[in-house]
PDB file of C-alpha atoms and ligand atoms in Angstrom:
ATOM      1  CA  UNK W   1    -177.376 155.401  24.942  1.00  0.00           C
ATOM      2  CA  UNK W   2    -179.250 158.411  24.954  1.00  0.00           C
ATOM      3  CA  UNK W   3    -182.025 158.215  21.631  1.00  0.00           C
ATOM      4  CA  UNK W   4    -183.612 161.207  19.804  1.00  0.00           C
ATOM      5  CA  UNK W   5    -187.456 160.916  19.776  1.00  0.00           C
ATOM      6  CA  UNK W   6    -189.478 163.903  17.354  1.00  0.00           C
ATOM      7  CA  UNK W   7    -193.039 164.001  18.342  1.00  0.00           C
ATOM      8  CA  UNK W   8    -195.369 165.363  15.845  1.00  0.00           C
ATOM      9  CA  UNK W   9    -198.594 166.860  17.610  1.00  0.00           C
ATOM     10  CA  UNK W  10    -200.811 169.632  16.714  1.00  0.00           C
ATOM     11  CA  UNK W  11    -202.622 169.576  20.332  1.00  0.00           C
ATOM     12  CA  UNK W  12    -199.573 171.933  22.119  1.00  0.00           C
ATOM     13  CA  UNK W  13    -200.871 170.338  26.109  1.00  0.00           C
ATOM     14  CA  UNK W  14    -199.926 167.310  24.692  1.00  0.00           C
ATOM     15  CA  UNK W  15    -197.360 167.621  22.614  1.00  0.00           C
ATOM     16  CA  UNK W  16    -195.844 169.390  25.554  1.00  0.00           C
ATOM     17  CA  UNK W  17    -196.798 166.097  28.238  1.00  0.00           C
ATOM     18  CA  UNK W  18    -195.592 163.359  26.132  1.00  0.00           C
ATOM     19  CA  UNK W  19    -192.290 166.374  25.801  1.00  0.00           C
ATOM     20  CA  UNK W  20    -191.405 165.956  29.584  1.00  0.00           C
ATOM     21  CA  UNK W  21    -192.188 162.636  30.057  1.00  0.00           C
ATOM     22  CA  UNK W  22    -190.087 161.555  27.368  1.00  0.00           C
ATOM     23  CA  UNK W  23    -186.899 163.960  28.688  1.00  0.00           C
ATOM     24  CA  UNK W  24    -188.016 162.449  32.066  1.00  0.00           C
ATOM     25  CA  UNK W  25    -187.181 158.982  31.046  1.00  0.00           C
ATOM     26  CA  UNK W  26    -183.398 160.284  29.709  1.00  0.00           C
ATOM     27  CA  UNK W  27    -184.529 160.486  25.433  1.00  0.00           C
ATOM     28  CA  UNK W  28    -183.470 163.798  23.558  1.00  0.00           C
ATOM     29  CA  UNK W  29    -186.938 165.631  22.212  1.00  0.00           C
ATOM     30  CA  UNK W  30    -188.071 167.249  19.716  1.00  0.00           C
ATOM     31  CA  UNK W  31    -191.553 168.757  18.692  1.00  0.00           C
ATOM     32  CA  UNK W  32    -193.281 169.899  15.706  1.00  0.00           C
ATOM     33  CA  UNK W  33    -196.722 171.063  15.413  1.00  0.00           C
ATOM     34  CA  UNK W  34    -197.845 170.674  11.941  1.00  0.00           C
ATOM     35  CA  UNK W  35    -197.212 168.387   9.415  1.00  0.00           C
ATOM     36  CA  UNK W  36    -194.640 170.362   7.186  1.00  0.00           C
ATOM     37  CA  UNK W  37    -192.815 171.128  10.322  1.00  0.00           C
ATOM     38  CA  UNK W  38    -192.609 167.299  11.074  1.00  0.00           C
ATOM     39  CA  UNK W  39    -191.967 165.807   8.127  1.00  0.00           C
ATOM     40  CA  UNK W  40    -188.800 168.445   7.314  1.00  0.00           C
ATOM     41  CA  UNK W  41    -187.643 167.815  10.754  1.00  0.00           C
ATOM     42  CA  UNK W  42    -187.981 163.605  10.289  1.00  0.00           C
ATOM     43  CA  UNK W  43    -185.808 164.161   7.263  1.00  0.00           C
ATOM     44  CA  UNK W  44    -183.173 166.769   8.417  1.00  0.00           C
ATOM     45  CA  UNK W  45    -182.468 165.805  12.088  1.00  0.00           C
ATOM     46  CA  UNK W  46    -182.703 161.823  11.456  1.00  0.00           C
ATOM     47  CA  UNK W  47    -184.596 161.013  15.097  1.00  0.00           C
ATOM     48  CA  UNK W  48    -184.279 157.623  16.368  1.00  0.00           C
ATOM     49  CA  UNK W  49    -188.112 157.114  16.629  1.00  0.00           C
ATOM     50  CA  UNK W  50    -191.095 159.378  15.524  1.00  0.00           C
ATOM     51  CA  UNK W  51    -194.300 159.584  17.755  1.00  0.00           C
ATOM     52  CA  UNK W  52    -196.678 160.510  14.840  1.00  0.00           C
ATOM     53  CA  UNK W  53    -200.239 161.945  15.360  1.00  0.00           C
ATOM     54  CA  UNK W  54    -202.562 161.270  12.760  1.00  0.00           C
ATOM     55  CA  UNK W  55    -204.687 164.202  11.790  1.00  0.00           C
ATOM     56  CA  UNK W  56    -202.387 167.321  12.009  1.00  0.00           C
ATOM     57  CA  UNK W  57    -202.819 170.771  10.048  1.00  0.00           C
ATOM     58  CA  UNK W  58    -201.300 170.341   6.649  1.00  0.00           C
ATOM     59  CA  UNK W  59    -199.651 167.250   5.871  1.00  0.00           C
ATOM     60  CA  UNK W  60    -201.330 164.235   7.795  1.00  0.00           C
ATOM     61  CA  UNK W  61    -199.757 161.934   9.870  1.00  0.00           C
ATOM     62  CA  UNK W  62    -200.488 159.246   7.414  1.00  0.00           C
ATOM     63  CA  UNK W  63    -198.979 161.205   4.739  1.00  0.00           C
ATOM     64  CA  UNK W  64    -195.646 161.996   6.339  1.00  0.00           C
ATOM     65  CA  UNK W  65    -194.874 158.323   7.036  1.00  0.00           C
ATOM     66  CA  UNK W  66    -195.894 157.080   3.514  1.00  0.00           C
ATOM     67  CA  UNK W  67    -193.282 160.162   2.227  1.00  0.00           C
ATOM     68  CA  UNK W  68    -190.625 159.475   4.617  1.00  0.00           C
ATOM     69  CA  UNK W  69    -190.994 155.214   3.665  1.00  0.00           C
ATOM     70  CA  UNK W  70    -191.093 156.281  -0.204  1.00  0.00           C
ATOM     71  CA  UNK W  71    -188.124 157.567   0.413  1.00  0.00           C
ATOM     72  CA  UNK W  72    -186.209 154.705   2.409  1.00  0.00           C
ATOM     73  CA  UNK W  73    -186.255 155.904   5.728  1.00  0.00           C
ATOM     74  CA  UNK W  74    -187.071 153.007   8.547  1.00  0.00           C
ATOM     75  CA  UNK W  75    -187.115 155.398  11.251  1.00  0.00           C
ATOM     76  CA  UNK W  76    -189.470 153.627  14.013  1.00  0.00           C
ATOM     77  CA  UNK W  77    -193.061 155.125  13.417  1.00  0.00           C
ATOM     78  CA  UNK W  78    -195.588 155.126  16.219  1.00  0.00           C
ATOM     79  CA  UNK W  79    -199.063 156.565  14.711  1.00  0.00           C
ATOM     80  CA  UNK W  80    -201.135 158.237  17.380  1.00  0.00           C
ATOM     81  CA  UNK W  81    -204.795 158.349  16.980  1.00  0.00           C
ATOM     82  CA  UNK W  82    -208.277 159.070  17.933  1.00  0.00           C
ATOM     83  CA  UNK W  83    -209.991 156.892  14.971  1.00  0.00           C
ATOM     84  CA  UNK W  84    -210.139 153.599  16.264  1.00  0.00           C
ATOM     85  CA  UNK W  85    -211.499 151.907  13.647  1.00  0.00           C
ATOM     86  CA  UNK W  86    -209.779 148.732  12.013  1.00  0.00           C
ATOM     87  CA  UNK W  87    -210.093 149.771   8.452  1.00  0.00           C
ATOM     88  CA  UNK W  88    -208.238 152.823   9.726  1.00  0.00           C
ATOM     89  CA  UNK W  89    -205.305 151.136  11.639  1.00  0.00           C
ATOM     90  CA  UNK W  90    -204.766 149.026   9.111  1.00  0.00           C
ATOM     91  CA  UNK W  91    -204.407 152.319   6.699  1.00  0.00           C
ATOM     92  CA  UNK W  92    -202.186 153.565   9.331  1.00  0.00           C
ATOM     93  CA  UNK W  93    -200.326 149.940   9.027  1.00  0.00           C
ATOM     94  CA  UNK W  94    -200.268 149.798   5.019  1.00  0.00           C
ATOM     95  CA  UNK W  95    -198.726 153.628   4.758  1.00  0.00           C
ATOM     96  CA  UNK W  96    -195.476 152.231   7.323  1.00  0.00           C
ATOM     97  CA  UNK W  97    -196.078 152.590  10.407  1.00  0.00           C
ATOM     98  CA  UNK W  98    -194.795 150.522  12.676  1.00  0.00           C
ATOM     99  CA  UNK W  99    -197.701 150.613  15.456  1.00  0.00           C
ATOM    100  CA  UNK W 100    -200.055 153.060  16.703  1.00  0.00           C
ATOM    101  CA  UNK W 101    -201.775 154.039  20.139  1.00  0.00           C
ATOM    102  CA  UNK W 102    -205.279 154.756  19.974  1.00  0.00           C
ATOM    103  CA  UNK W 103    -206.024 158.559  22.038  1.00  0.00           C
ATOM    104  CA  UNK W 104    -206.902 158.824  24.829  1.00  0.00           C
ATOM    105  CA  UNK W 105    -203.639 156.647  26.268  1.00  0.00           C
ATOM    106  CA  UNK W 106    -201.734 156.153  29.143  1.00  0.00           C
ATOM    107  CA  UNK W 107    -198.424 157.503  29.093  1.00  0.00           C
ATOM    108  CA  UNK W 108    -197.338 154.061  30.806  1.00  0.00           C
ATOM    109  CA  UNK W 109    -198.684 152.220  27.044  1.00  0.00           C
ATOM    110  CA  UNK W 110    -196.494 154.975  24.771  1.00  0.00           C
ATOM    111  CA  UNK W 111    -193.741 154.666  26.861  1.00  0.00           C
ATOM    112  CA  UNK W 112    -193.549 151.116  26.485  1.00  0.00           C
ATOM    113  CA  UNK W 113    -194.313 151.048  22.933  1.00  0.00           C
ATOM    114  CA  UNK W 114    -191.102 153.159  22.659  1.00  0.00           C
ATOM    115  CA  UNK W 115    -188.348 151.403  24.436  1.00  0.00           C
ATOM    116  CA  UNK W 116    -189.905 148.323  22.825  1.00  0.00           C
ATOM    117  CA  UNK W 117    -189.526 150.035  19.206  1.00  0.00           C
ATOM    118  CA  UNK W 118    -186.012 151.322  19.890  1.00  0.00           C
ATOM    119  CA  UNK W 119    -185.049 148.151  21.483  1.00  0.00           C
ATOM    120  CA  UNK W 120    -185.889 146.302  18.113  1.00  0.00           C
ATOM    121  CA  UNK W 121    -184.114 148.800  15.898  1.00  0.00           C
ATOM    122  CA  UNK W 122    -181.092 148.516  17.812  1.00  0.00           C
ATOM    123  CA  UNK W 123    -180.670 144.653  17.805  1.00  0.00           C
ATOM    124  CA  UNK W 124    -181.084 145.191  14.327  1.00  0.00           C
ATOM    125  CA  UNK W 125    -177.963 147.852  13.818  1.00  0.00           C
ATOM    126  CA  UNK W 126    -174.798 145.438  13.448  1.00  0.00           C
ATOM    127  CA  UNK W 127    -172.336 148.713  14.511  1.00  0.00           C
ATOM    128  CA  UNK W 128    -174.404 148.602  18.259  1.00  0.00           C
ATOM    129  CA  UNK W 129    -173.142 145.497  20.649  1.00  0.00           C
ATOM    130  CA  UNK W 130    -174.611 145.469  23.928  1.00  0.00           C
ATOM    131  CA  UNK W 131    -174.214 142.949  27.200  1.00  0.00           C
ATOM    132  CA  UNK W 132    -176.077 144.319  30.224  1.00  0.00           C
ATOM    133  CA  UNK W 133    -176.424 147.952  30.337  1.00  0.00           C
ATOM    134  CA  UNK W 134    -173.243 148.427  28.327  1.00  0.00           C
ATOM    135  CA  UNK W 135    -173.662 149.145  24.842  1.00  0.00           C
ATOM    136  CA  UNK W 136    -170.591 150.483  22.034  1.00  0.00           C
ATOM    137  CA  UNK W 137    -171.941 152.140  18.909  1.00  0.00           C
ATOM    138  CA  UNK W 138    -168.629 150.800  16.311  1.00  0.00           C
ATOM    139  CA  UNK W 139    -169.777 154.054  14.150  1.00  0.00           C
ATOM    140  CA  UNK W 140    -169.833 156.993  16.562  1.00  0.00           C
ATOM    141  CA  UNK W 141    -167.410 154.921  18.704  1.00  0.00           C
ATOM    142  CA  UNK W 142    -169.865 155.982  21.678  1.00  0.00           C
ATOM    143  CA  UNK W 143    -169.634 154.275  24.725  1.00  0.00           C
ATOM    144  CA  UNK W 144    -172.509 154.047  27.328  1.00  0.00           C
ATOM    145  CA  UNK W 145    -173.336 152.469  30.723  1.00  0.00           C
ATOM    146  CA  UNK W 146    -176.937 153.037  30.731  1.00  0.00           C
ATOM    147  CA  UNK W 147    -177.465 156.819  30.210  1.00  0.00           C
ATOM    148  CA  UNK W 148    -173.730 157.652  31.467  1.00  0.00           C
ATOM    149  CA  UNK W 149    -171.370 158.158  28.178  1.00  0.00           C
ATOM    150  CA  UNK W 150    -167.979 156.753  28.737  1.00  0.00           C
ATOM    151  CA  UNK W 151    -164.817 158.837  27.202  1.00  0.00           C
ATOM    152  CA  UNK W 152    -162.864 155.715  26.295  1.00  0.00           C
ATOM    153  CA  UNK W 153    -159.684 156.041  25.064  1.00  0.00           C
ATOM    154  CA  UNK W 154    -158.601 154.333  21.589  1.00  0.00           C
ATOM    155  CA  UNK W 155    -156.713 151.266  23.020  1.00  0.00           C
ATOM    156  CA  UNK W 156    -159.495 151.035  25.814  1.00  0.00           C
ATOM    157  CA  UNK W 157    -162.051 151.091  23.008  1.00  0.00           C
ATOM    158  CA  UNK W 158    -160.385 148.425  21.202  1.00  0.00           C
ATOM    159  CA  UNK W 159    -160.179 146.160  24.059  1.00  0.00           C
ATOM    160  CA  UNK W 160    -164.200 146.385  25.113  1.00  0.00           C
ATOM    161  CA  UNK W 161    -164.691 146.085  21.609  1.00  0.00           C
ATOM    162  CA  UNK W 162    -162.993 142.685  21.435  1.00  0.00           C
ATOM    163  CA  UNK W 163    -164.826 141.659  24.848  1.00  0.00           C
ATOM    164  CA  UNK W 164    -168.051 142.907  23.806  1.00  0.00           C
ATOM    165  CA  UNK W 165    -167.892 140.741  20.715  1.00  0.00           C
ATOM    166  CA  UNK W 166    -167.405 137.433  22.481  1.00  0.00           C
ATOM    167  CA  UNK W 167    -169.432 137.863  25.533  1.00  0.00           C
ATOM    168  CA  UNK W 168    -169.218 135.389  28.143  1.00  0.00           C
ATOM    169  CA  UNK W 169    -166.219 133.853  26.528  1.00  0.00           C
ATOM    170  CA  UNK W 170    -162.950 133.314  28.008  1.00  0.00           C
ATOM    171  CA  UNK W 171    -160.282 135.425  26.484  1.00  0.00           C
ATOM    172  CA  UNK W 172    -156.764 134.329  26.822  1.00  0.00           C
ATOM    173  CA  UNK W 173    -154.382 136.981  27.290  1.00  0.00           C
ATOM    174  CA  UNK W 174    -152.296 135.744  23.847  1.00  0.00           C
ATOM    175  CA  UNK W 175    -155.907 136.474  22.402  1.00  0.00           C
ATOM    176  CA  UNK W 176    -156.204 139.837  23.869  1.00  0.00           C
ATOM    177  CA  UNK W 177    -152.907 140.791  23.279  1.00  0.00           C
ATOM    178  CA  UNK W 178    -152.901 140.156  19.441  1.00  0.00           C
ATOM    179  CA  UNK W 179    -156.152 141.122  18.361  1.00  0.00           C
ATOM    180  CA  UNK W 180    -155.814 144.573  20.418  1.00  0.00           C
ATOM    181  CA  UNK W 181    -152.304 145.214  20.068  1.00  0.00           C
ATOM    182  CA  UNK W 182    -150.985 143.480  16.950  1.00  0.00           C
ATOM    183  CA  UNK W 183    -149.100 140.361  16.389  1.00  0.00           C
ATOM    184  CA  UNK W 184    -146.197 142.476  16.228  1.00  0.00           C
ATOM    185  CA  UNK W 185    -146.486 143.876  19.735  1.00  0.00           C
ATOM    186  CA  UNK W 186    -142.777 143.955  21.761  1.00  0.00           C
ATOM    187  CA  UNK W 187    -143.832 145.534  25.142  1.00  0.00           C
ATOM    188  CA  UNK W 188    -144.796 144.027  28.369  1.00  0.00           C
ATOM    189  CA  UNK W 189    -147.570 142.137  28.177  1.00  0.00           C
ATOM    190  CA  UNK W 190    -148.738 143.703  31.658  1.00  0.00           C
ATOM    191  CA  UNK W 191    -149.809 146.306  29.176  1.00  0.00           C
ATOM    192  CA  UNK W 192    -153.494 143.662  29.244  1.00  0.00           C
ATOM    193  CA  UNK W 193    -153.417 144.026  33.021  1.00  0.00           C
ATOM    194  CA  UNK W 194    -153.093 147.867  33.148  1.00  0.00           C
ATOM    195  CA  UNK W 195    -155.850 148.374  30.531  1.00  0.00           C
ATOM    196  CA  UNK W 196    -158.351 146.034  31.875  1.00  0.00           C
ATOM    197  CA  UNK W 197    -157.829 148.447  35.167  1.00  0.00           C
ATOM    198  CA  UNK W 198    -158.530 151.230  33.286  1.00  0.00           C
ATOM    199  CA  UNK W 199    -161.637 149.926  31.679  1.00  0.00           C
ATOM    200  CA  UNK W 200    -162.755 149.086  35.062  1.00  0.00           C
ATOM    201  CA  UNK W 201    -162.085 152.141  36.811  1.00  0.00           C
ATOM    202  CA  UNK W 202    -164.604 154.036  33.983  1.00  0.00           C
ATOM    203  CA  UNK W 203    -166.665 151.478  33.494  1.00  0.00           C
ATOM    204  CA  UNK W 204    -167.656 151.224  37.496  1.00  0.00           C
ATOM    205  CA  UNK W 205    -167.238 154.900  38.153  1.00  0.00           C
ATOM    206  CA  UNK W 206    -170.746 154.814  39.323  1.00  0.00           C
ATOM    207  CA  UNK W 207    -170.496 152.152  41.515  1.00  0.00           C
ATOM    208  CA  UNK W 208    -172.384 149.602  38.941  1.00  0.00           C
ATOM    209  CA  UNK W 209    -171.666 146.287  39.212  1.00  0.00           C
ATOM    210  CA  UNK W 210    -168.313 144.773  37.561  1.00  0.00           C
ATOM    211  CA  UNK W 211    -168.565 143.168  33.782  1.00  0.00           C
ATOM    212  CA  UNK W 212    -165.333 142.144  33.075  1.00  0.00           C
ATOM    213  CA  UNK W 213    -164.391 139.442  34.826  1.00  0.00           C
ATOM    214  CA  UNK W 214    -160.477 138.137  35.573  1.00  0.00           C
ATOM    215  CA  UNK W 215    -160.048 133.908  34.959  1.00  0.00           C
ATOM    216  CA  UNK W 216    -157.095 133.713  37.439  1.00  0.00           C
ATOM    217  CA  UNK W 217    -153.959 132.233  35.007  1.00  0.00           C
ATOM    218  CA  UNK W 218    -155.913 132.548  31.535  1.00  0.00           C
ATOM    219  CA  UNK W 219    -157.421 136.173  30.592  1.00  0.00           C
ATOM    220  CA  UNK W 220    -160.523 137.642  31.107  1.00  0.00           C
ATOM    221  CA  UNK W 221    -164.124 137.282  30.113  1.00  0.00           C
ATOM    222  CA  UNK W 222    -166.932 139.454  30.014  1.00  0.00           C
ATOM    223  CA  UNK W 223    -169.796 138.253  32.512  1.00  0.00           C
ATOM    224  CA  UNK W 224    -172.266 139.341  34.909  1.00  0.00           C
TER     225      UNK W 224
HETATM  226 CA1   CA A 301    -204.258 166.203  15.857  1.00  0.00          CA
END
């Protein structure tokens, strides 16, 4: 799943370093340089995490995450900043953010901070179910293995779906066959065999290893 990370920096080296290492580890980026600039692009292009510095031109960091939390937005907030005081974090804390990294930092720390942020808000989003590196957004109906989006078909959706929301159980093919294709279904219930082939084939184009599993007589289950 590739996420969309806006970094809000007035310092342009640095904006532009924590720019490439972010697109280096696969995320979508975005920069602003000033406050106005970051808080209109927060609200407009919806980013899956803000990197926040704290004393910009204009609007401060602080400022832009108690006006985007005013107005309901939970976006992940990572405050970056030079004042390392505790009276100030916990400022930075009160106005919404969700953590901060105190300048100078390794890129190693705010890199980690991130996936750990983005990892959290996506075990909380009931449309995203994941099992290993596989992960199926129910809204976008997006499909990735790691950073490689799969073009599913519908049917083929449907059926990874169902797997995907009974991991590691076994599936009998009378399961399969009604939830995915309807009670009412009249072909040949090979149909199961020829998707689950299917799946496969796109789902191991890269050579990863193989998720869904076949329980010889019974159906299939998905399983490491
Ligand atoms: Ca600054």
């Amino acid at each position: 799943m590739t996420h969309s990370i806006l970094v809000v920096e007035d310092e342009v080296k640095l904006a532009q370093f924590i720019e490439l290492e972010l697109k280096y580890e696969g995320y979508q980026v975005s920069v602003a340089n000033d406050g106005l600039t970051g808080l209109t692009a927060a609200r407009e292009s919806h980013p899956d995490l803000v990197i926040l510095d704290w004393m910009l031109p204009g609007i401060s960091g602080l400022e832009i995450c108690r006006r985007l939390r005013t107005t309901g937005d939970k976006v992940p907030i990572i405050l970056l900043t030079a004042k390392d005081e505790v009276s100030d974090r916990v400022a930075g804390l009160d106005a919404g953010a969700d953590d901060y990294v105190v300048k100078p930092f390794s890129v190693e720390e705010l890199l980690a901070r991130v996936r750990a942020h983005l990892r959290r808000n996506q075990e909380d989003d009931p449309n995203i179910l994941q099992f290993s590196d596989l992960s199926l957004n129910r809204s976008t109906r997006e499909v990735y293995r790691g950073n490689r989006l799969i073009e599913l078909t519908a049917k083929e959706f449907d059926l990874l779906e169902y797997l995907l929301t009974h991991p590691r159980q076994v599936l009998t093919r009378d399961q399969i066959l009604e939830r995915v294709w309807g009670y009412d279904f009249m072909g040949d219930s090979n149909i199961i065999e020829v998707y689950v082939r299917y799946l496969r084939l796109k789902l191991e184009a890269d050579g990863e290893k193989r998720l869904v599993q076949t329980v010889r007589g019974v159906g299939y289950v998905l399983r490491e």
